[in-house]
Coordinates of C-alpha atoms (C1' of nucleotides) in Angstrom, one line a residue:
Chain R
X34 CA -5.6 8.2 9.8
X35 CA -9.3 7.4 9.4
X36 CA -11.1 9.4 11.9
X37 CA -14.4 9.9 10.1
X38 CA -16.0 6.5 9.9
X39 CA -19.4 7.6 8.6
X40 CA -21.8 9.5 11.0
X41 CA -23.1 7.7 14.1
X42 CA -26.7 6.9 14.6
X43 CA -28.7 9.8 16.2
X44 CA -28.9 8.2 19.6
X45 CA -25.3 7.1 19.5
X46 CA -24.1 10.6 18.6
X47 CA -26.2 12.0 21.4
X48 CA -24.7 9.6 23.9
X49 CA -21.3 10.4 22.7
X50 CA -21.7 14.0 23.4
X51 CA -23.4 13.4 26.7
X52 CA -20.4 11.3 27.7
X53 CA -17.9 13.8 26.7
X54 CA -19.7 16.6 28.6
X55 CA -20.2 14.5 31.7
X56 CA -16.6 13.3 31.7
X57 CA -15.2 16.8 31.2
X58 CA -17.2 18.1 34.1
X59 CA -16.4 15.2 36.4
X60 CA -12.7 15.3 35.6
X61 CA -12.6 19.0 36.2
X62 CA -14.4 18.7 39.5
X63 CA -13.0 15.5 40.9
X64 CA -9.8 14.8 39.0
X65 CA -9.0 12.0 36.6
X66 CA -9.7 9.3 39.2
X67 CA -13.5 9.5 38.9
X68 CA -14.9 6.1 38.0
X69 CA -16.4 5.2 34.6
X70 CA -19.5 4.2 36.4
X71 CA -20.1 7.7 37.8
X72 CA -19.5 9.3 34.4
X73 CA -21.8 6.8 32.7
X74 CA -24.5 7.5 35.3
X75 CA -24.3 11.3 34.9
X76 CA -24.4 10.9 31.2
X77 CA -27.5 8.7 31.6
X78 CA -26.1 5.6 29.8
X79 CA -25.0 2.2 30.8
X80 CA -21.4 1.4 31.7
X81 CA -20.9 -0.7 28.6
X82 CA -21.8 2.2 26.3
X83 CA -18.7 4.1 27.4
X84 CA -16.5 1.4 26.0
X85 CA -18.5 1.1 22.8
X86 CA -17.5 4.6 21.9
X87 CA -14.1 4.9 23.6
X88 CA -11.9 1.7 23.6
X89 CA -10.4 2.7 26.9
X90 CA -10.8 5.3 29.7
X91 CA -7.6 6.9 28.4
X92 CA -9.1 7.3 25.0
X93 CA -12.0 9.2 26.6
X94 CA -9.6 11.5 28.3
X95 CA -7.7 11.9 25.1
X96 CA -10.9 13.0 23.3
X97 CA -11.4 15.8 25.7
X98 CA -7.8 16.8 25.5
X99 CA -8.1 17.0 21.7
X100 CA -11.2 19.2 22.0
X101 CA -9.3 21.7 24.2
X102 CA -6.2 21.7 22.2
X103 CA -8.1 22.3 19.0
X104 CA -9.9 25.1 20.6
X105 CA -6.6 26.7 21.7
X106 CA -5.1 26.2 18.3
X107 CA -8.1 28.0 16.7
X108 CA -7.7 30.9 19.1
X109 CA -4.1 31.2 18.2
X110 CA -4.7 31.1 14.5
X111 CA -6.9 34.1 14.6
X112 CA -4.2 36.1 16.3
X113 CA -1.7 35.1 13.6
X114 CA -3.6 37.5 11.4
X115 CA -3.4 40.4 13.9
X116 CA -1.7 43.5 12.6
X117 CA 0.5 43.7 15.8
X118 CA 2.9 40.9 15.2
X119 CA 5.0 41.7 18.3
X120 CA 2.2 41.5 20.8
X121 CA 0.1 38.6 19.3
X122 CA 2.2 35.9 21.1
X123 CA 1.7 37.5 24.5
X124 CA -2.0 38.2 23.7
X125 CA -2.4 34.5 23.0
X126 CA -0.7 33.3 26.2
X127 CA -2.7 35.9 28.1
X128 CA -6.0 34.6 26.7
X129 CA -5.0 31.0 27.4
X130 CA -4.3 31.8 31.0
X131 CA -7.7 33.6 31.3
X132 CA -9.7 30.9 29.6
X133 CA -12.0 28.7 31.7
X134 CA -11.9 26.4 28.7
X135 CA -8.8 24.6 29.5
X136 CA -8.5 22.9 32.8
X137 CA -5.5 20.7 33.4
X138 CA -6.6 18.5 30.6
X139 CA -5.1 20.6 27.9
X140 CA -1.5 20.7 28.8
X141 CA -1.4 17.3 30.2
X142 CA -1.9 16.4 26.6
X143 CA 1.4 17.9 25.6
X144 CA 3.4 15.2 27.4
X145 CA 5.3 12.7 25.3
X146 CA 3.5 9.9 27.1
X147 CA 0.3 10.8 25.3
X148 CA 1.9 11.0 21.9
X149 CA 1.1 7.3 21.3
X150 CA -2.5 8.4 20.7
X151 CA -2.9 9.4 17.0
X152 CA -5.6 12.0 17.5
X153 CA -3.6 13.8 20.3
X154 CA -0.6 13.7 18.1
X155 CA -2.4 15.5 15.3
X156 CA -4.0 18.1 17.6
X157 CA -0.7 18.7 19.3
X158 CA 1.3 19.3 16.1
X159 CA -1.5 21.6 15.0
X160 CA -1.2 23.6 18.2
X161 CA 2.6 23.7 18.1
X162 CA 2.5 24.9 14.5
X163 CA 0.4 27.9 15.5
X164 CA 2.5 28.7 18.5
X165 CA 5.6 28.4 16.3
X166 CA 4.0 30.9 13.9
X167 CA 3.3 33.4 16.7
X168 CA 6.8 33.1 18.1
X169 CA 8.3 33.6 14.7
X170 CA 6.2 36.7 14.1
X171 CA 7.2 38.1 17.4
X172 CA 10.8 37.6 16.6
X173 CA 10.4 39.2 13.2
X174 CA 8.9 42.2 15.0
X175 CA 11.8 42.3 17.4
X176 CA 9.7 41.7 20.4
X177 CA 11.3 38.3 21.2
X178 CA 15.0 37.4 21.2
X179 CA 16.0 35.5 18.1
X180 CA 17.8 32.6 19.9
X181 CA 14.8 31.0 21.5
X182 CA 12.6 28.4 19.9
X183 CA 8.9 27.3 20.2
X184 CA 9.9 24.6 22.7
X185 CA 11.6 27.2 24.9
X186 CA 8.4 29.2 25.1
X187 CA 6.3 26.1 25.6
X188 CA 8.5 25.0 28.4
X189 CA 8.1 28.4 30.2
X190 CA 4.4 28.3 29.7
X191 CA 4.1 24.7 30.9
X192 CA 5.8 25.9 34.0
X193 CA 3.3 28.6 34.6
X194 CA 0.5 26.2 33.9
X195 CA 1.8 23.5 36.1
X196 CA 2.4 25.9 38.9
X197 CA -1.0 27.4 38.7
X198 CA -2.4 23.9 39.0
X199 CA -0.2 23.0 41.9
X200 CA -0.8 26.1 43.8
X201 CA -4.3 27.2 43.2
X202 CA -4.2 29.6 46.1
X203 CA -1.6 31.6 44.2
X204 CA -3.4 31.2 40.9
X205 CA -3.8 34.9 40.5
X206 CA -0.1 34.9 40.1
X207 CA -0.4 33.5 36.6
X208 CA -0.6 36.9 34.9
X209 CA 2.3 38.0 37.0
X210 CA 4.4 35.1 35.8
X211 CA 3.5 35.9 32.3
X212 CA 5.5 39.1 32.9
X213 CA 8.4 36.9 33.9
X214 CA 8.1 34.9 30.8
X215 CA 8.1 38.1 28.8
X216 CA 11.3 39.2 30.6
X217 CA 12.9 35.9 29.9
X218 CA 12.4 35.9 26.2
X219 CA 12.9 39.7 25.7
X220 CA 15.7 40.7 23.4
X221 CA 19.0 40.4 25.3
X222 CA 22.7 40.6 24.8
X223 CA 23.4 37.5 26.9
X224 CA 23.3 34.4 24.6
X225 CA 21.7 31.2 25.7
X226 CA 23.7 27.9 26.0
X227 CA 23.3 25.3 23.3
X228 CA 20.9 25.6 20.4
X229 CA 17.1 26.0 20.4
X230 CA 15.4 22.6 20.5
X231 CA 13.4 22.0 17.4
X232 CA 10.0 20.5 17.0
X233 CA 11.7 17.3 16.0
X234 CA 13.3 17.1 19.4
X235 CA 9.8 16.9 21.0
X236 CA 8.7 13.9 18.9
X237 CA 9.3 10.3 19.4
X238 CA 11.5 8.7 16.8
Chain O
X1038 CA 4.2 15.3 64.9
X1039 CA 5.5 12.0 66.3
X1040 CA 7.6 10.4 63.6
X1041 CA 10.1 8.5 65.7
X1042 CA 8.1 5.7 67.3
X1043 CA 11.1 3.8 68.7
X1044 CA 13.4 1.9 66.4
X1045 CA 12.1 -1.0 64.4
X1046 CA 13.3 -4.6 64.9
X1047 CA 16.4 -5.4 62.8
X1048 CA 14.6 -7.4 60.1
X1049 CA 11.8 -4.9 59.9
X1050 CA 14.2 -2.1 59.4
X1051 CA 16.0 -4.0 56.7
X1052 CA 12.7 -4.8 54.9
X1053 CA 11.7 -1.1 55.1
X1054 CA 14.9 0.0 53.4
X1055 CA 14.7 -2.8 50.8
X1056 CA 11.1 -1.7 50.1
X1057 CA 12.1 2.0 49.7
X1058 CA 15.0 1.1 47.4
X1059 CA 12.9 -1.3 45.3
X1060 CA 10.1 1.1 45.0
X1061 CA 12.3 4.1 44.1
X1062 CA 13.9 2.0 41.3
X1063 CA 10.6 0.6 40.0
X1064 CA 8.9 4.0 40.0
X1065 CA 11.8 5.5 38.2
X1066 CA 11.9 2.8 35.6
X1067 CA 8.2 2.1 35.1
X1068 CA 6.3 5.0 36.5
X1069 CA 4.0 5.2 39.5
X1070 CA 1.7 2.6 38.1
X1071 CA 3.9 -0.4 39.0
X1072 CA 2.0 -2.8 41.2
X1073 CA 2.7 -3.3 44.9
X1074 CA 3.2 -7.0 44.1
X1075 CA 6.1 -6.3 41.9
X1076 CA 7.7 -4.0 44.4
X1077 CA 7.3 -6.5 47.2
X1078 CA 8.8 -9.2 45.1
X1079 CA 11.8 -7.2 44.1
X1080 CA 12.3 -6.3 47.7
X1081 CA 12.0 -9.9 48.6
X1082 CA 9.1 -9.6 51.0
X1083 CA 5.4 -10.6 51.0
X1084 CA 2.7 -8.2 49.8
X1085 CA 1.4 -7.8 53.2
X1086 CA 4.6 -6.5 54.6
X1087 CA 4.3 -3.4 52.4
X1088 CA 1.2 -2.3 54.2
X1089 CA 2.6 -3.1 57.6
X1090 CA 5.1 -0.3 57.0
X1091 CA 3.2 2.0 54.8
X1092 CA -0.5 2.4 55.4
X1093 CA -1.1 2.9 51.7
X1094 CA 0.7 3.0 48.4
X1095 CA 0.5 6.7 48.4
X1096 CA 2.4 6.8 51.7
X1097 CA 5.1 4.7 50.2
X1098 CA 5.5 7.2 47.4
X1099 CA 5.4 10.0 49.9
X1100 CA 8.3 8.5 51.8
X1101 CA 10.4 8.5 48.7
X1102 CA 9.5 12.1 47.9
X1103 CA 10.4 13.1 51.4
X1104 CA 13.8 11.5 51.0
X1105 CA 14.5 13.4 47.8
X1106 CA 13.3 16.7 49.1
X1107 CA 15.4 16.4 52.2
X1108 CA 18.4 15.6 50.1
X1109 CA 17.8 18.7 48.0
X1110 CA 17.2 20.9 51.0
X1111 CA 20.5 19.8 52.5
X1112 CA 22.3 20.5 49.2
X1113 CA 20.9 24.0 49.2
X1114 CA 21.7 24.7 52.8
X1115 CA 25.4 24.1 52.1
X1116 CA 25.3 26.7 49.3
X1117 CA 23.7 29.2 51.7
X1118 CA 27.1 29.5 53.3
X1119 CA 28.9 30.1 50.0
X1120 CA 30.8 33.3 49.8
X1121 CA 29.3 34.2 46.4
X1122 CA 25.8 35.2 47.4
X1123 CA 24.8 36.2 44.0
X1124 CA 25.6 32.9 42.3
X1125 CA 24.6 30.4 45.0
X1126 CA 21.0 30.3 43.8
X1127 CA 21.9 29.5 40.3
X1128 CA 24.5 27.1 41.4
X1129 CA 21.8 25.3 43.4
X1130 CA 19.4 25.1 40.5
X1131 CA 22.1 24.0 38.2
X1132 CA 23.0 21.1 40.6
X1133 CA 19.4 20.1 41.0
X1134 CA 19.1 19.8 37.2
X1135 CA 22.3 17.8 37.0
X1136 CA 21.4 15.5 39.8
X1137 CA 20.4 11.9 39.1
X1138 CA 19.0 11.9 42.6
X1139 CA 15.7 13.4 41.8
X1140 CA 13.5 11.8 39.3
X1141 CA 10.0 13.1 38.9
X1142 CA 9.3 12.1 42.5
X1143 CA 10.8 15.3 44.0
X1144 CA 8.7 18.0 42.4
X1145 CA 5.6 16.0 42.2
X1146 CA 5.8 16.4 45.9
X1147 CA 5.4 20.1 45.7
X1148 CA 1.8 19.9 44.6
X1149 CA -0.8 21.1 47.0
X1150 CA -2.6 17.7 46.5
X1151 CA 0.2 16.1 48.5
X1152 CA 0.2 18.6 51.3
X1153 CA -2.3 16.5 53.2
X1154 CA 0.6 14.3 54.1
X1155 CA 2.3 15.6 57.2
X1156 CA 5.8 14.4 56.5
X1157 CA 5.7 15.8 53.0
X1158 CA 4.4 19.1 54.4
X1159 CA 7.4 19.3 56.8
X1160 CA 10.0 18.4 54.1
X1161 CA 8.5 20.8 51.7
X1162 CA 8.5 23.8 54.0
X1163 CA 12.1 22.9 54.8
X1164 CA 13.0 23.0 51.2
X1165 CA 11.1 26.2 50.6
X1166 CA 12.9 27.9 53.5
X1167 CA 16.2 27.1 51.9
X1168 CA 15.2 28.2 48.5
X1169 CA 13.8 31.4 50.1
X1170 CA 17.2 32.0 51.7
X1171 CA 19.0 31.6 48.4
X1172 CA 16.7 34.0 46.6
X1173 CA 17.0 36.6 49.3
X1174 CA 20.8 36.4 49.3
X1175 CA 20.9 36.7 45.5
X1176 CA 18.6 39.7 45.7
X1177 CA 20.8 41.3 48.4
X1178 CA 23.8 40.7 46.1
X1179 CA 21.9 42.5 43.3
X1180 CA 21.9 39.4 41.1
X1181 CA 18.1 39.0 41.1
X1182 CA 15.4 41.6 40.8
X1183 CA 13.9 42.6 44.1
X1184 CA 10.2 42.2 43.1
X1185 CA 10.2 38.5 42.6
X1186 CA 9.5 36.0 45.4
X1187 CA 10.4 32.4 46.1
X1188 CA 7.2 31.1 44.5
X1189 CA 8.0 33.0 41.3
X1190 CA 11.3 31.2 41.1
X1191 CA 9.8 27.9 42.1
X1192 CA 7.2 28.3 39.4
X1193 CA 9.8 28.9 36.8
X1194 CA 11.8 26.0 38.0
X1195 CA 8.8 23.7 38.1
X1196 CA 8.3 24.5 34.5
X1197 CA 11.8 23.5 33.6
X1198 CA 11.3 20.4 35.5
X1199 CA 8.0 19.4 34.1
X1200 CA 9.1 20.2 30.6
X1201 CA 12.2 18.1 30.9
X1202 CA 10.0 15.2 32.1
X1203 CA 7.5 15.7 29.3
X1204 CA 10.1 16.0 26.5
X1205 CA 12.9 13.7 27.5
X1206 CA 14.3 14.0 24.0
X1207 CA 14.9 17.6 24.6
X1208 CA 16.2 17.0 28.1
X1209 CA 19.6 18.5 27.3
X1210 CA 17.7 21.8 26.9
X1211 CA 17.3 22.0 30.7
X1212 CA 20.6 23.9 31.2
X1213 CA 19.6 26.2 28.4
X1214 CA 16.3 26.9 30.0
X1215 CA 18.1 27.8 33.2
X1216 CA 19.6 30.6 31.2
X1217 CA 16.1 31.7 30.4
X1218 CA 15.1 31.7 34.1
X1219 CA 18.2 33.7 34.8
X1220 CA 17.1 36.2 32.2
X1221 CA 13.6 36.3 33.6
X1222 CA 14.6 37.2 37.2
X1223 CA 17.6 39.4 36.3
X1224 CA 17.4 43.0 37.6
X1225 CA 15.0 44.9 35.3
X1226 CA 13.4 48.3 34.9
X1227 CA 10.0 46.7 33.9
X1228 CA 8.0 46.1 37.0
X1229 CA 5.9 42.9 37.4
X1230 CA 2.1 43.0 37.8
X1231 CA 0.7 42.3 41.3
X1232 CA 2.7 41.5 44.3
X1233 CA 5.0 38.5 44.9
X1234 CA 3.0 35.5 46.2
X1235 CA 4.2 34.6 49.7
X1236 CA 4.8 31.2 51.2
X1237 CA 1.4 31.5 52.8
X1238 CA -0.3 31.6 49.4
X1239 CA 1.1 28.2 48.7
X1240 CA -0.3 26.6 51.8
X1241 CA -3.8 25.3 52.5
X1242 CA -5.8 27.3 55.0
Chain Q
dA197 C1' 6.7 -7.8 66.7
dC198 C1' 6.7 -9.0 62.5
dC199 C1' 5.9 -11.9 58.1
dT200 C1' 2.9 -14.1 54.8
dG201 C1' -0.4 -15.2 51.2
dA202 C1' -5.2 -16.2 50.8
dA203 C1' -9.4 -13.5 50.7
dC204 C1' -11.9 -9.2 49.9
dA205 C1' -13.2 -4.9 47.6
dC206 C1' -13.1 -1.9 43.9
dC207 C1' -13.0 -0.5 39.2
dG208 C1' -11.8 -0.9 34.3
dT209 C1' -13.2 -3.9 30.6
dT210 C1' -15.7 -7.7 28.1
dC211 C1' -19.6 -9.9 26.3
dA212 C1' -24.1 -12.4 25.8
dA213 C1' -28.7 -11.1 25.5
dG214 C1' -32.0 -7.6 24.2
dT215 C1' -34.0 -3.6 21.2
Chain J
dA1093 C1' -26.2 -0.7 15.1
dC1094 C1' -26.5 0.2 19.4
dC1095 C1' -27.6 -0.4 24.6
dT1096 C1' -27.2 -2.7 28.9
dG1097 C1' -25.8 -4.9 33.1
dA1098 C1' -24.0 -9.1 34.8
dA1099 C1' -19.5 -11.4 34.8
dC1100 C1' -14.4 -11.1 34.6
dA1101 C1' -9.7 -9.5 35.6
dC1102 C1' -6.7 -6.8 37.9
dC1103 C1' -4.7 -4.7 41.8
dG1104 C1' -4.7 -2.2 46.3
dT1105 C1' -5.8 -3.5 51.0
dT1106 C1' -7.1 -6.5 55.0
dC1107 C1' -6.6 -10.2 58.1
dA1108 C1' -6.2 -14.9 60.2
dA1109 C1' -2.5 -18.0 60.9
dG1110 C1' 2.3 -18.7 61.6
dT1111 C1' 7.2 -17.5 63.4

DNA sequence: ACCTGAACACCGTTCAAGT
DNA sequence: ACCTGAACACCGTTCAAGT
C-alpha cells in the first residue's frame, strides 16, 4: 500500500492542507453536500486543483475521516498504558464524546461501505485494535462482562453517536447514555444469545 | 395539514403506487443514489410523472419512510394491548429487528434533518407515542428501570439499527445486541447522570 | 387531469493551455 | 510538477405539447 509517494512540492503541500482544512470546516458547517467549487474557493485554489490531489470528492472526505480516526486511535493508545485497566475503556469513550475533534465524519467512516478505500481500511483496523485492547483490559479487570466483544461495544457506541447526531437538541444526553452503555456491558449473570462477533465479521471477504 | 386532496384519477393512483413500489425496491437494492430515470422506467412511467406526484426526490423518499413508520407504529399499538406489560416492549423491538419491512428507510426517518417534512413529522410523533407507551408499561411492570425515557431507548435501538446496517456481515448479532439493550435498561441501583430527555428535546423549536 | 420527453440547471470531473 | 478555468457528463427538475 504505497501511501508515501515522495514529498509534494511546497505549494502543492500547502494547497493540500488548505483544502483539507477548508473541506473539514465546510462539511462540519453545511454537511457533505457542499460543492467542490465552494471548498476550492475557500481554500483559495482552482476547482481543478482539488482533483489533482484527490481523485474524487469521496477521497477528499475519506482523507478527513482518516485524520479523525487516527487521532482517536492515538488517544486510545495512550489510555492503554493507564494503570487503571478497568476504567480506561470508559475514560476513552467519555473523551471521544467530549471531543470537538470528531464531527460526524469519524464514525461515518466505520461503515462497511467505506471499506473499499484502502486508507480508511487501515485507519479503521488501527482504531479497532486499540478499542479491542481497551475492552480486553477492562474485562481482565472485571469491569466488563466477559461475553461481549469489541463489535458489541462499537455497536452501542455507534448508537450513541448516531443518536447525538440525529437529535442535537438532546446532545447533552450523550454522557447519560454512556451510563446506559456501562450498565449494558457490566458483569451480569444473564448470558447473551449467540457468540460475540469477531473483527473478521466486520470485514468484507 | 391537508393531506387528502380528493382522490386521484384511476391511472394516476396506479402510477403513484407503481412509483412507490419501484422506488422502495430500487432504494433497498441499490441505495438512495439510484436515479429518478431508473425508478420511472421500472415503474413504467415517464420521468416527468415522478415530479407530478412528488415535488422532489426527497419527497418520494419521505413517502416511503412514512409508509414504514406507520407500519411499525401499528405493530406497536397492537402490543400495547398485550396482557404481558413487561415483555411487550422487548417483543416489539424483537419484531422490528426481524421484520423485512423496514430497510434503512425507517430509521433514517427519525433524524431531525427530516423533521422539516410535515408528513414525516406526523408519522414520527405517532411512532414515538407508541414507543413511549410501551416503555411506560414496561416500567410500570417493573421490567425497565424508572429513570430512562423513550429517547434513551430509541437511542439504544438506533445504535443497533445503524450497526446492523453498517456491518451486514454481523447482522445476526442484532438479536444479541437486543440482549445488551435489555441489560442496559434493566432495573438497577446505579442512577444515570442527568435527567431523561423528553420528547420535546427531540423536536425543533 | 394527467402523461411525456426534450430542454434546462447544477455540480462533479476532465483536460488543454499556461507557469 | 503543478495550477487553472473552460468544457463535458450526469442527473434532478421544469415545461410546452399531447391525450
